[in-house]
PDB file of C-alpha atoms in Angstrom:
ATOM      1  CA  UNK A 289     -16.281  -7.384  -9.079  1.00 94.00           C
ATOM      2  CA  UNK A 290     -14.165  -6.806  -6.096  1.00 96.00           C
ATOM      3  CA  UNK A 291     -14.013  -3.075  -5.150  1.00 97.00           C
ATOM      4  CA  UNK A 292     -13.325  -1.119  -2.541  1.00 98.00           C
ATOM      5  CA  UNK A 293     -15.325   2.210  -2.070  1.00 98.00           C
ATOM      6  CA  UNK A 294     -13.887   5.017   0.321  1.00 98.00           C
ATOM      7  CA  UNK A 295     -16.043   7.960   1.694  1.00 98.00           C
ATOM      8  CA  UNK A 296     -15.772  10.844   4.367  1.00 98.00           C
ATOM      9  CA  UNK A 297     -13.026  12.664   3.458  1.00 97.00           C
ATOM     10  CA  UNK A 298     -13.118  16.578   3.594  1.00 97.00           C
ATOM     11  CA  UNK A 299     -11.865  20.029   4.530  1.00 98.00           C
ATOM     12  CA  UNK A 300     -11.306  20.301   8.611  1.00 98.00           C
ATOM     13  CA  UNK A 301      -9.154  22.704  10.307  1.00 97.00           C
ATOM     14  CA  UNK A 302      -6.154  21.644  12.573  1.00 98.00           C
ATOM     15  CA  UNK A 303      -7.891  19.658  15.662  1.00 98.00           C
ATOM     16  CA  UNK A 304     -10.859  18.577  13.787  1.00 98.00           C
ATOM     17  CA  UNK A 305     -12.296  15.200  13.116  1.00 98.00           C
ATOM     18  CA  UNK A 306     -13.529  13.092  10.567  1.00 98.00           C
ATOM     19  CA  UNK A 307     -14.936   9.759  10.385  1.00 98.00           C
ATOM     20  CA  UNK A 308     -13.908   7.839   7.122  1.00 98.00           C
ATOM     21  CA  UNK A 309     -15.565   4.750   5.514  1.00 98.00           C
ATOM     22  CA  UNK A 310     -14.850   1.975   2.759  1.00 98.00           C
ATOM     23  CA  UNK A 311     -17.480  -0.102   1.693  1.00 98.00           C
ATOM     24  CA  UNK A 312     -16.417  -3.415   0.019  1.00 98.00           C
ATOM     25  CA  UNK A 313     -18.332  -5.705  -2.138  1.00 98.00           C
ATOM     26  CA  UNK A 314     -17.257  -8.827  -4.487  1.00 97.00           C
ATOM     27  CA  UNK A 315     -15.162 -10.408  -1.683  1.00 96.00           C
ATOM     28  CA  UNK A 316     -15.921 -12.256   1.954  1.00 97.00           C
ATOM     29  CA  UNK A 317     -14.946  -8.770   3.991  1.00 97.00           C
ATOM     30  CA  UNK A 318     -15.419 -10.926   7.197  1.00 97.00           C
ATOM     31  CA  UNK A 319     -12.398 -13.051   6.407  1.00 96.00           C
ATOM     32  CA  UNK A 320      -9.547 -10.595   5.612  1.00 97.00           C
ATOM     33  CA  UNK A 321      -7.641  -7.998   7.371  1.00 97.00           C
ATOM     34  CA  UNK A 322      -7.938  -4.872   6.211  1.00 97.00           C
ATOM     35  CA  UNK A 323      -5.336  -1.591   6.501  1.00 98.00           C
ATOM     36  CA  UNK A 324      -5.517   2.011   5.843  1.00 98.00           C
ATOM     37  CA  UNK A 325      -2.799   3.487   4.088  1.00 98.00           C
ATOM     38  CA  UNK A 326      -2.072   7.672   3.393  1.00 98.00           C
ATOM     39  CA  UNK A 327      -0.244   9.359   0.417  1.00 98.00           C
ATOM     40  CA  UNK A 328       0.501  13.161   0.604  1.00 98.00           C
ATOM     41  CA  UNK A 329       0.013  15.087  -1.974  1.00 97.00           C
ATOM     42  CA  UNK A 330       3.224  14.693  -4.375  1.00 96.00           C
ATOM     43  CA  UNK A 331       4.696  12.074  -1.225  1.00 97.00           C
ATOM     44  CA  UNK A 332       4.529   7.883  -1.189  1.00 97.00           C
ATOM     45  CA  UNK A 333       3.017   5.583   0.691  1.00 98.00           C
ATOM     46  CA  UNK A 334       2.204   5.061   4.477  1.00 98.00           C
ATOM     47  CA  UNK A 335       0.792   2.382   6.254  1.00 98.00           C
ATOM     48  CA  UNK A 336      -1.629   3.593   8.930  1.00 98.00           C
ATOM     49  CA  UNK A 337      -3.361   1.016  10.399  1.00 98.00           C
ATOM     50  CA  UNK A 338      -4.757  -2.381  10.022  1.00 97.00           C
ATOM     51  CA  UNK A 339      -7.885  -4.603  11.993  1.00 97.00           C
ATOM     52  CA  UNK A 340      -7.743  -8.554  12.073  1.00 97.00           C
ATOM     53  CA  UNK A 341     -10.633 -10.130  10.571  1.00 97.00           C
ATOM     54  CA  UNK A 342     -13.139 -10.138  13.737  1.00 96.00           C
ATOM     55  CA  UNK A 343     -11.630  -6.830  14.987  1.00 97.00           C
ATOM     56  CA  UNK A 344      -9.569  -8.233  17.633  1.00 97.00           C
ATOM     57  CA  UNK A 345      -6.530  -6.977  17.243  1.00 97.00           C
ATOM     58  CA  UNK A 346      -5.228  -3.543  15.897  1.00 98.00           C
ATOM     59  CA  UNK A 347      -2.275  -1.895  15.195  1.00 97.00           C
ATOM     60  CA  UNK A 348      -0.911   1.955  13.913  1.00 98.00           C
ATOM     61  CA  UNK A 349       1.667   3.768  12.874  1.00 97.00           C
ATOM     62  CA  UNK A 350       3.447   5.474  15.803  1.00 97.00           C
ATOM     63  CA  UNK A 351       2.626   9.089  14.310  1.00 97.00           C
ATOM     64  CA  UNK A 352      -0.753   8.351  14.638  1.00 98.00           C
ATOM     65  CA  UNK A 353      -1.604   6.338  17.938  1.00 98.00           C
ATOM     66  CA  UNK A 354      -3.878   7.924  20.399  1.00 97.00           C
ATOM     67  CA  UNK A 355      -5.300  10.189  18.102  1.00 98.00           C
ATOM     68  CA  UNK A 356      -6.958   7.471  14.681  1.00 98.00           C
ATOM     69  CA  UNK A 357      -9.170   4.879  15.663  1.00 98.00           C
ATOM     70  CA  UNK A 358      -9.560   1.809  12.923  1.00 98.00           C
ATOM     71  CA  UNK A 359     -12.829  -0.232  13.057  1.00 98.00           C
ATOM     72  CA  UNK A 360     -14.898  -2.462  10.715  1.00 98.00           C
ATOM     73  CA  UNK A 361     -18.743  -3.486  10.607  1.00 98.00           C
ATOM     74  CA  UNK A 362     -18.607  -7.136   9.094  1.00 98.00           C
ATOM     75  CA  UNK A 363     -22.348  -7.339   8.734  1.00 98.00           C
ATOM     76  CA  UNK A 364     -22.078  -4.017   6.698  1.00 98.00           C
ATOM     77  CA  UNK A 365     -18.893  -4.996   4.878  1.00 98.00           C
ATOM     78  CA  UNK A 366     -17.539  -2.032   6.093  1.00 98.00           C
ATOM     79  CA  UNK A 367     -14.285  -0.671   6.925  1.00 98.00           C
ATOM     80  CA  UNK A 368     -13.570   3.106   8.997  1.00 98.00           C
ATOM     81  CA  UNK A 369     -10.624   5.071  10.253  1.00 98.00           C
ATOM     82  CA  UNK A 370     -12.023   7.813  13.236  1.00 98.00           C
ATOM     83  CA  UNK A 371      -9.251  10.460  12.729  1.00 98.00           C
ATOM     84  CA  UNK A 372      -9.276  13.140  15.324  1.00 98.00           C
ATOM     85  CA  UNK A 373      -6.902  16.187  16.477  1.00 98.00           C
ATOM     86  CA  UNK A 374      -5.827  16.033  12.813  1.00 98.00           C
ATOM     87  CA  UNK A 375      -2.784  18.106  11.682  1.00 98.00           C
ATOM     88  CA  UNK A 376      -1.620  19.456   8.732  1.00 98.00           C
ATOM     89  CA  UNK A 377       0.772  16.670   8.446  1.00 97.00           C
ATOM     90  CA  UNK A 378      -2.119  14.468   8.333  1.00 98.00           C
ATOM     91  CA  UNK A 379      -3.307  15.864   4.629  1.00 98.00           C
ATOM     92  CA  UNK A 380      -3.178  12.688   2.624  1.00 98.00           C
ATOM     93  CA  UNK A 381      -5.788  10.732   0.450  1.00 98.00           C
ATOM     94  CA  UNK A 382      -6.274   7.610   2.464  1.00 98.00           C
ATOM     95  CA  UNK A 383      -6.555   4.568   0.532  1.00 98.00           C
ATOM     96  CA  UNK A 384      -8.557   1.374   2.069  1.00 98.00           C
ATOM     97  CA  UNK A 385      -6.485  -2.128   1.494  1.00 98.00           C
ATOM     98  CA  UNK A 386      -7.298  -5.674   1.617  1.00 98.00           C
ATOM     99  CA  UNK A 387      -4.566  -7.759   2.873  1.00 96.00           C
ATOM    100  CA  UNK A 388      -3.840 -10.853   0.756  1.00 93.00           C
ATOM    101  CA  UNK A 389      -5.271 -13.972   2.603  1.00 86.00           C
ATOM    102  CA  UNK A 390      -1.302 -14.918   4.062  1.00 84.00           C
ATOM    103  CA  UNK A 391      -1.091 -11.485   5.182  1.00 79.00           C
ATOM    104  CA  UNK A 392       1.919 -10.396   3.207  1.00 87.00           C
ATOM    105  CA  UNK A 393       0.686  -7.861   0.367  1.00 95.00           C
ATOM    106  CA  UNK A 394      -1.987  -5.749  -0.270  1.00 97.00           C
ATOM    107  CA  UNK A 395      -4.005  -7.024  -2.982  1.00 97.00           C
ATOM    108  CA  UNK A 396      -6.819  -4.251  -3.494  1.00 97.00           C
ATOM    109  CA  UNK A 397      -7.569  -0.904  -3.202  1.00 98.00           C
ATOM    110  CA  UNK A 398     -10.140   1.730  -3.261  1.00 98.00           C
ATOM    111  CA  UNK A 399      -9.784   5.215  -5.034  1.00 98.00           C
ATOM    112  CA  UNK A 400      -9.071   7.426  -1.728  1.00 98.00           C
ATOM    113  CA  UNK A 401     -10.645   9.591  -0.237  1.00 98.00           C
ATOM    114  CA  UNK A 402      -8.676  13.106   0.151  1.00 98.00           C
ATOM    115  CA  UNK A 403      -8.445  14.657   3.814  1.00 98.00           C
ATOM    116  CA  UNK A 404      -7.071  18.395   4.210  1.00 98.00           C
ATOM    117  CA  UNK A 405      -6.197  19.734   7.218  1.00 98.00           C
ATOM    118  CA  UNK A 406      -5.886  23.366   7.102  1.00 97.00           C
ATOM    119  CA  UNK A 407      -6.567  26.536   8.886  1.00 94.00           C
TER     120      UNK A 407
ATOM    121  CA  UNK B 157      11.172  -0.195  11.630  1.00 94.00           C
ATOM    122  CA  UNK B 158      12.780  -1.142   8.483  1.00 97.00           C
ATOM    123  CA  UNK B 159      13.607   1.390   5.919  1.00 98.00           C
ATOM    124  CA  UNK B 160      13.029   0.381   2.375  1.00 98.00           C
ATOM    125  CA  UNK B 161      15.443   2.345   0.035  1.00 98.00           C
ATOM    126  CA  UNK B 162      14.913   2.362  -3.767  1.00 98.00           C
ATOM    127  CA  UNK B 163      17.218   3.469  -6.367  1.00 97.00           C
ATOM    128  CA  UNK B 164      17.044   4.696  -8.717  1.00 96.00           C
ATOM    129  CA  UNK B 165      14.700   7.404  -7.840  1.00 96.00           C
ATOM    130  CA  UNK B 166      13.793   8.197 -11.517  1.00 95.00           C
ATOM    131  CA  UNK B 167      13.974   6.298 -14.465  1.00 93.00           C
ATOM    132  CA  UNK B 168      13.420   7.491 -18.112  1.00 95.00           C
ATOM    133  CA  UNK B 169      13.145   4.301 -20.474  1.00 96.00           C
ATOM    134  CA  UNK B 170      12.993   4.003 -23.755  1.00 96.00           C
ATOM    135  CA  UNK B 171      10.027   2.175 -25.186  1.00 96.00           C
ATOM    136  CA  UNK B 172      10.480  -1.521 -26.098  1.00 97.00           C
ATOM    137  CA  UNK B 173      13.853  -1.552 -23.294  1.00 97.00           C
ATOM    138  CA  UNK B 174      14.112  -3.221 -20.207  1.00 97.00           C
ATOM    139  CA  UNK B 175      14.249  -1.399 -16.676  1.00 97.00           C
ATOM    140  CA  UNK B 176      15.465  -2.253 -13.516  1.00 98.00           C
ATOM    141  CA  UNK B 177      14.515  -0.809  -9.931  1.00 98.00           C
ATOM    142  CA  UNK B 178      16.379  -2.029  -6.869  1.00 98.00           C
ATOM    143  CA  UNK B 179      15.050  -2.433  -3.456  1.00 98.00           C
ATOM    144  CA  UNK B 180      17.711  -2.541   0.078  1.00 98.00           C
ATOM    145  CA  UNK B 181      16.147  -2.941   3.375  1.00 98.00           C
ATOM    146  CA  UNK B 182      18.022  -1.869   6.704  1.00 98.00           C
ATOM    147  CA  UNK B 183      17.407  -5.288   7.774  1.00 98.00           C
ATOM    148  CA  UNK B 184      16.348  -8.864   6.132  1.00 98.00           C
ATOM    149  CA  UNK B 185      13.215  -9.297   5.330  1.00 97.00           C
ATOM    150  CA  UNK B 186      13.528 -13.211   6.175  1.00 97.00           C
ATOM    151  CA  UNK B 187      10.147 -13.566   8.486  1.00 95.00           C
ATOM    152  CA  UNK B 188      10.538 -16.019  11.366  1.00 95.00           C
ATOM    153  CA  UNK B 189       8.096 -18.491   9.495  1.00 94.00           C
ATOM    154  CA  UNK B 190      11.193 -18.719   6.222  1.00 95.00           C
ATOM    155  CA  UNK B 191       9.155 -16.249   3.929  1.00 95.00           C
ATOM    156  CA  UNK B 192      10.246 -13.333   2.602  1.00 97.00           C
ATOM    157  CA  UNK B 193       7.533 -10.603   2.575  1.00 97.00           C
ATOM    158  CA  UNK B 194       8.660  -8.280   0.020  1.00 98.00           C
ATOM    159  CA  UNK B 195       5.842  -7.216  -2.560  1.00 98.00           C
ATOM    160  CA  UNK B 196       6.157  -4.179  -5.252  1.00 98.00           C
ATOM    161  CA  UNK B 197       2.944  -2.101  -6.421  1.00 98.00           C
ATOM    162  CA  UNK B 198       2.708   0.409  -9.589  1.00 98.00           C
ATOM    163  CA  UNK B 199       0.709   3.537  -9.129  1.00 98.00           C
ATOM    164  CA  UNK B 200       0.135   4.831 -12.691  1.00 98.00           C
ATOM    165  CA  UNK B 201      -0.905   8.808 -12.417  1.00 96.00           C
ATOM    166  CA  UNK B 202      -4.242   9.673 -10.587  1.00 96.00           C
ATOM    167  CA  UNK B 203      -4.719   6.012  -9.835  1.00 97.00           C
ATOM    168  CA  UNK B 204      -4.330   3.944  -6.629  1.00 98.00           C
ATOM    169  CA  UNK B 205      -1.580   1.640  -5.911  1.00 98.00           C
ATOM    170  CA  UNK B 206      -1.697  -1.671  -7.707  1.00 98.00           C
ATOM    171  CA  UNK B 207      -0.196  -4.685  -6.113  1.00 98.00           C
ATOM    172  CA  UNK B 208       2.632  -6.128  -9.425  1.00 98.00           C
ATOM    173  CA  UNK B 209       4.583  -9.001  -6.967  1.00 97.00           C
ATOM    174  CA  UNK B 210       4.429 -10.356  -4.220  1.00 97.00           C
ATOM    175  CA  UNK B 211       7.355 -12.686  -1.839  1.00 97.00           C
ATOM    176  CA  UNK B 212       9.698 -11.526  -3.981  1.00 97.00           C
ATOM    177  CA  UNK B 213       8.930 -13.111  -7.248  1.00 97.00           C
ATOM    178  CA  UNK B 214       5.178 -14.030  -7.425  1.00 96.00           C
ATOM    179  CA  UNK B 215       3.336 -12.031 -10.125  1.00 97.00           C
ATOM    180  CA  UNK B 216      -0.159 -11.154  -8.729  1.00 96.00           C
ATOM    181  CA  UNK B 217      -3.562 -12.320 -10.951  1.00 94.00           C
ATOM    182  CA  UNK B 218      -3.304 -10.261 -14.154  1.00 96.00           C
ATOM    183  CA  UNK B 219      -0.020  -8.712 -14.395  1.00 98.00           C
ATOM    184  CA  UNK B 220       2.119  -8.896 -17.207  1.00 97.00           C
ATOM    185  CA  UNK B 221       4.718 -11.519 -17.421  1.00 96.00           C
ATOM    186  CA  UNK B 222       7.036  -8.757 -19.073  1.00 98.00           C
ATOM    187  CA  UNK B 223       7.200  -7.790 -15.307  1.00 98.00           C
ATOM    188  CA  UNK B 224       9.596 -10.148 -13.019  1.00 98.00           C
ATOM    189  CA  UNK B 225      10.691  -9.998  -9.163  1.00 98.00           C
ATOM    190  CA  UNK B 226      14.103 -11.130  -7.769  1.00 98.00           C
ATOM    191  CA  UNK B 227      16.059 -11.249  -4.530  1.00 98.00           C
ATOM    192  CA  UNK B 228      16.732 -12.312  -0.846  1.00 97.00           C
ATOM    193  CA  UNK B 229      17.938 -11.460   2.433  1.00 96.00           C
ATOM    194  CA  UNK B 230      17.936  -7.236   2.015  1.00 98.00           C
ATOM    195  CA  UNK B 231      18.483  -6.521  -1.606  1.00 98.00           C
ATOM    196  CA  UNK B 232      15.517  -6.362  -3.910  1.00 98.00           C
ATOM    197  CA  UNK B 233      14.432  -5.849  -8.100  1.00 98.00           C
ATOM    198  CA  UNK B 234      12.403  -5.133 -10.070  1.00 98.00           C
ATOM    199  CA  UNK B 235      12.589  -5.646 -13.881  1.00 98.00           C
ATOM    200  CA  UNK B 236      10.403  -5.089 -16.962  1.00 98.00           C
ATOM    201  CA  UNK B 237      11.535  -6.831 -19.876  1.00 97.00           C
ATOM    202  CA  UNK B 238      10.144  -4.181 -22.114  1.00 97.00           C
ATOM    203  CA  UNK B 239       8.790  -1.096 -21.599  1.00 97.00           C
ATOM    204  CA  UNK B 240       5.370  -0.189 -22.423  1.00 97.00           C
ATOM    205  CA  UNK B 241       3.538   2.942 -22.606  1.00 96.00           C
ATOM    206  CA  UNK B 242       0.922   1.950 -20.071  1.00 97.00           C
ATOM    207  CA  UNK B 243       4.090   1.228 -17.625  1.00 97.00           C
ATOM    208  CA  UNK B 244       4.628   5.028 -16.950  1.00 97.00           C
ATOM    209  CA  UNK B 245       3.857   5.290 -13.050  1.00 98.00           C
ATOM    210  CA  UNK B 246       5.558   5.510  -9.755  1.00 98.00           C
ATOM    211  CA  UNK B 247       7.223   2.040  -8.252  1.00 98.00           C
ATOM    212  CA  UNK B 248       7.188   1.567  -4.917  1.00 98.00           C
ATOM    213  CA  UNK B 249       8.543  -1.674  -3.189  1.00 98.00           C
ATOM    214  CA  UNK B 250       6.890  -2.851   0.372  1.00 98.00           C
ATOM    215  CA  UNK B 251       7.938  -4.363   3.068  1.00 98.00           C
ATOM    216  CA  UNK B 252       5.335  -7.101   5.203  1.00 97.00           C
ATOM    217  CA  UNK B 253       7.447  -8.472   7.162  1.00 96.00           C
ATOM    218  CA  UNK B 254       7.726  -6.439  10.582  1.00 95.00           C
ATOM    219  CA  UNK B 255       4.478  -4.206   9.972  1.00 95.00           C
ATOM    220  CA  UNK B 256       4.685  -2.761   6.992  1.00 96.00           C
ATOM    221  CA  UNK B 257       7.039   0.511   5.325  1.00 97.00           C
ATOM    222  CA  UNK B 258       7.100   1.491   1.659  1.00 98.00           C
ATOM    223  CA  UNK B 259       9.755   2.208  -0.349  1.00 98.00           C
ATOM    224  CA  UNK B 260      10.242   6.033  -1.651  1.00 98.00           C
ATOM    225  CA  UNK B 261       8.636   5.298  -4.973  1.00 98.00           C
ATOM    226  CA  UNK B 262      10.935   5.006  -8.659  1.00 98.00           C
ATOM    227  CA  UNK B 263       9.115   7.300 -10.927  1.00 98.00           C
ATOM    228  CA  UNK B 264       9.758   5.345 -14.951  1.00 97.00           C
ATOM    229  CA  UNK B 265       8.972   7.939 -17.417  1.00 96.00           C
ATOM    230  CA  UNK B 266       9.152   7.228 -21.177  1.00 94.00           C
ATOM    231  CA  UNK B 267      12.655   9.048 -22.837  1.00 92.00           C
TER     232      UNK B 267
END
């Protein structure tokens, strides 16, 4: 079964860090790009950022450059987001994504993992 | 960045009737290699997105053929050809084609 498995989320106060994961199993991880992508509580949907298959190349959303770092572990099947000085505008459940093999949808995704930023 | 506007923003149905959701991008979604990267994903409540369609008009492994895709250029829909209970959910059409921007969402809720 293909599935995507977030992990890490949590409570941290404004400036804080967290390091989230997604493991994925049922598909070749190594071969995909793979995104993150937020939802506020009661909001839609926002692309965060995405990592090419072999990590080369990485790209964010403007509002959070400098401060998220996207990686991935391809022996692990494993996809993370480093998220630091977090602000309350960063309280979201952040979804893992696989992108569809011509890069133009996102075919699966985990359950989320809920971060709150809060003092 | 290109804003994806839907409309309408919610959508009571009644069961067994068809529904329509339009899509309008602030520019054309017409990628530089002649596809259109336009995609639409149902989040039913407490669950994660679900990808529905994808370039337009391509119904993804599984989905319902009640549920169809249309369009070109900027201008974007939606339709189910009848409403079914499980269809209750939030709509949300997506943009691939210069990053990547979602729609507000259509919320369909059963009259």
């Amino acid at each position: 079964e293909v599935q995507l498995v977030e992990s890490g989320g949590g409570f941290v106060q404004p400036g804080g860090s967290l390091r989230l994961s997604c493991a994925a199993s049922g598909f070749t991880f190594s071969t995909y790009w793979m995104s993150w992508v937020r939802q506020a509580p009661g909001k839609g949907l926002e692309w965060v950022a995405n990592i090419k298959q072999d990590g080369s190349e990485k790209y964010y959303v403007d509002s959070v450059k400098g401060r998220f770092t996207i990686s991935r572990d391809n022996a692990k099947h494993s996809l993370y987001l480093q998220v630091n000085s977090l602000r309350a505008e960063d309280t979201a459940v952040y979804y893992c994504a696989k992108t569809t093999s011509t890069e133009d949808a996102f075919d699966i995704w985990g359950q989320g993992t809920m971060v709150t930023v809060s003092s | 960045d290109i804003v994806m506007t839907q409309t309408p923003l919610s959508s009571p149905v009644t069961l067994g009737q068809p529904a329509s959701i339009s899509c309008r991008s602030s520019q054309s979604l017409v990628h530089s290699d002649g596809n259109t990267y336009l995609s639409w994903l149902q989040q039913r409540p407490g669950q994660p997105p679900r990808l529905l369609i994808y370039k337009i008009s391509n119904r993804f492994s599984g989905v319902p053929d009640r549920f169809s895709g249309t369009g070109a250029g900027t201008d974007f829909t939606l339709k189910i050809s009848r409403v079914e209970a499980e269809d209750v959910g939030v709509y949300y059409c997506m943009q691939a084609t210069q990053s990547y921007t979602f729609g507000q969402g259509t919320k369909l809720e059963i009259k």
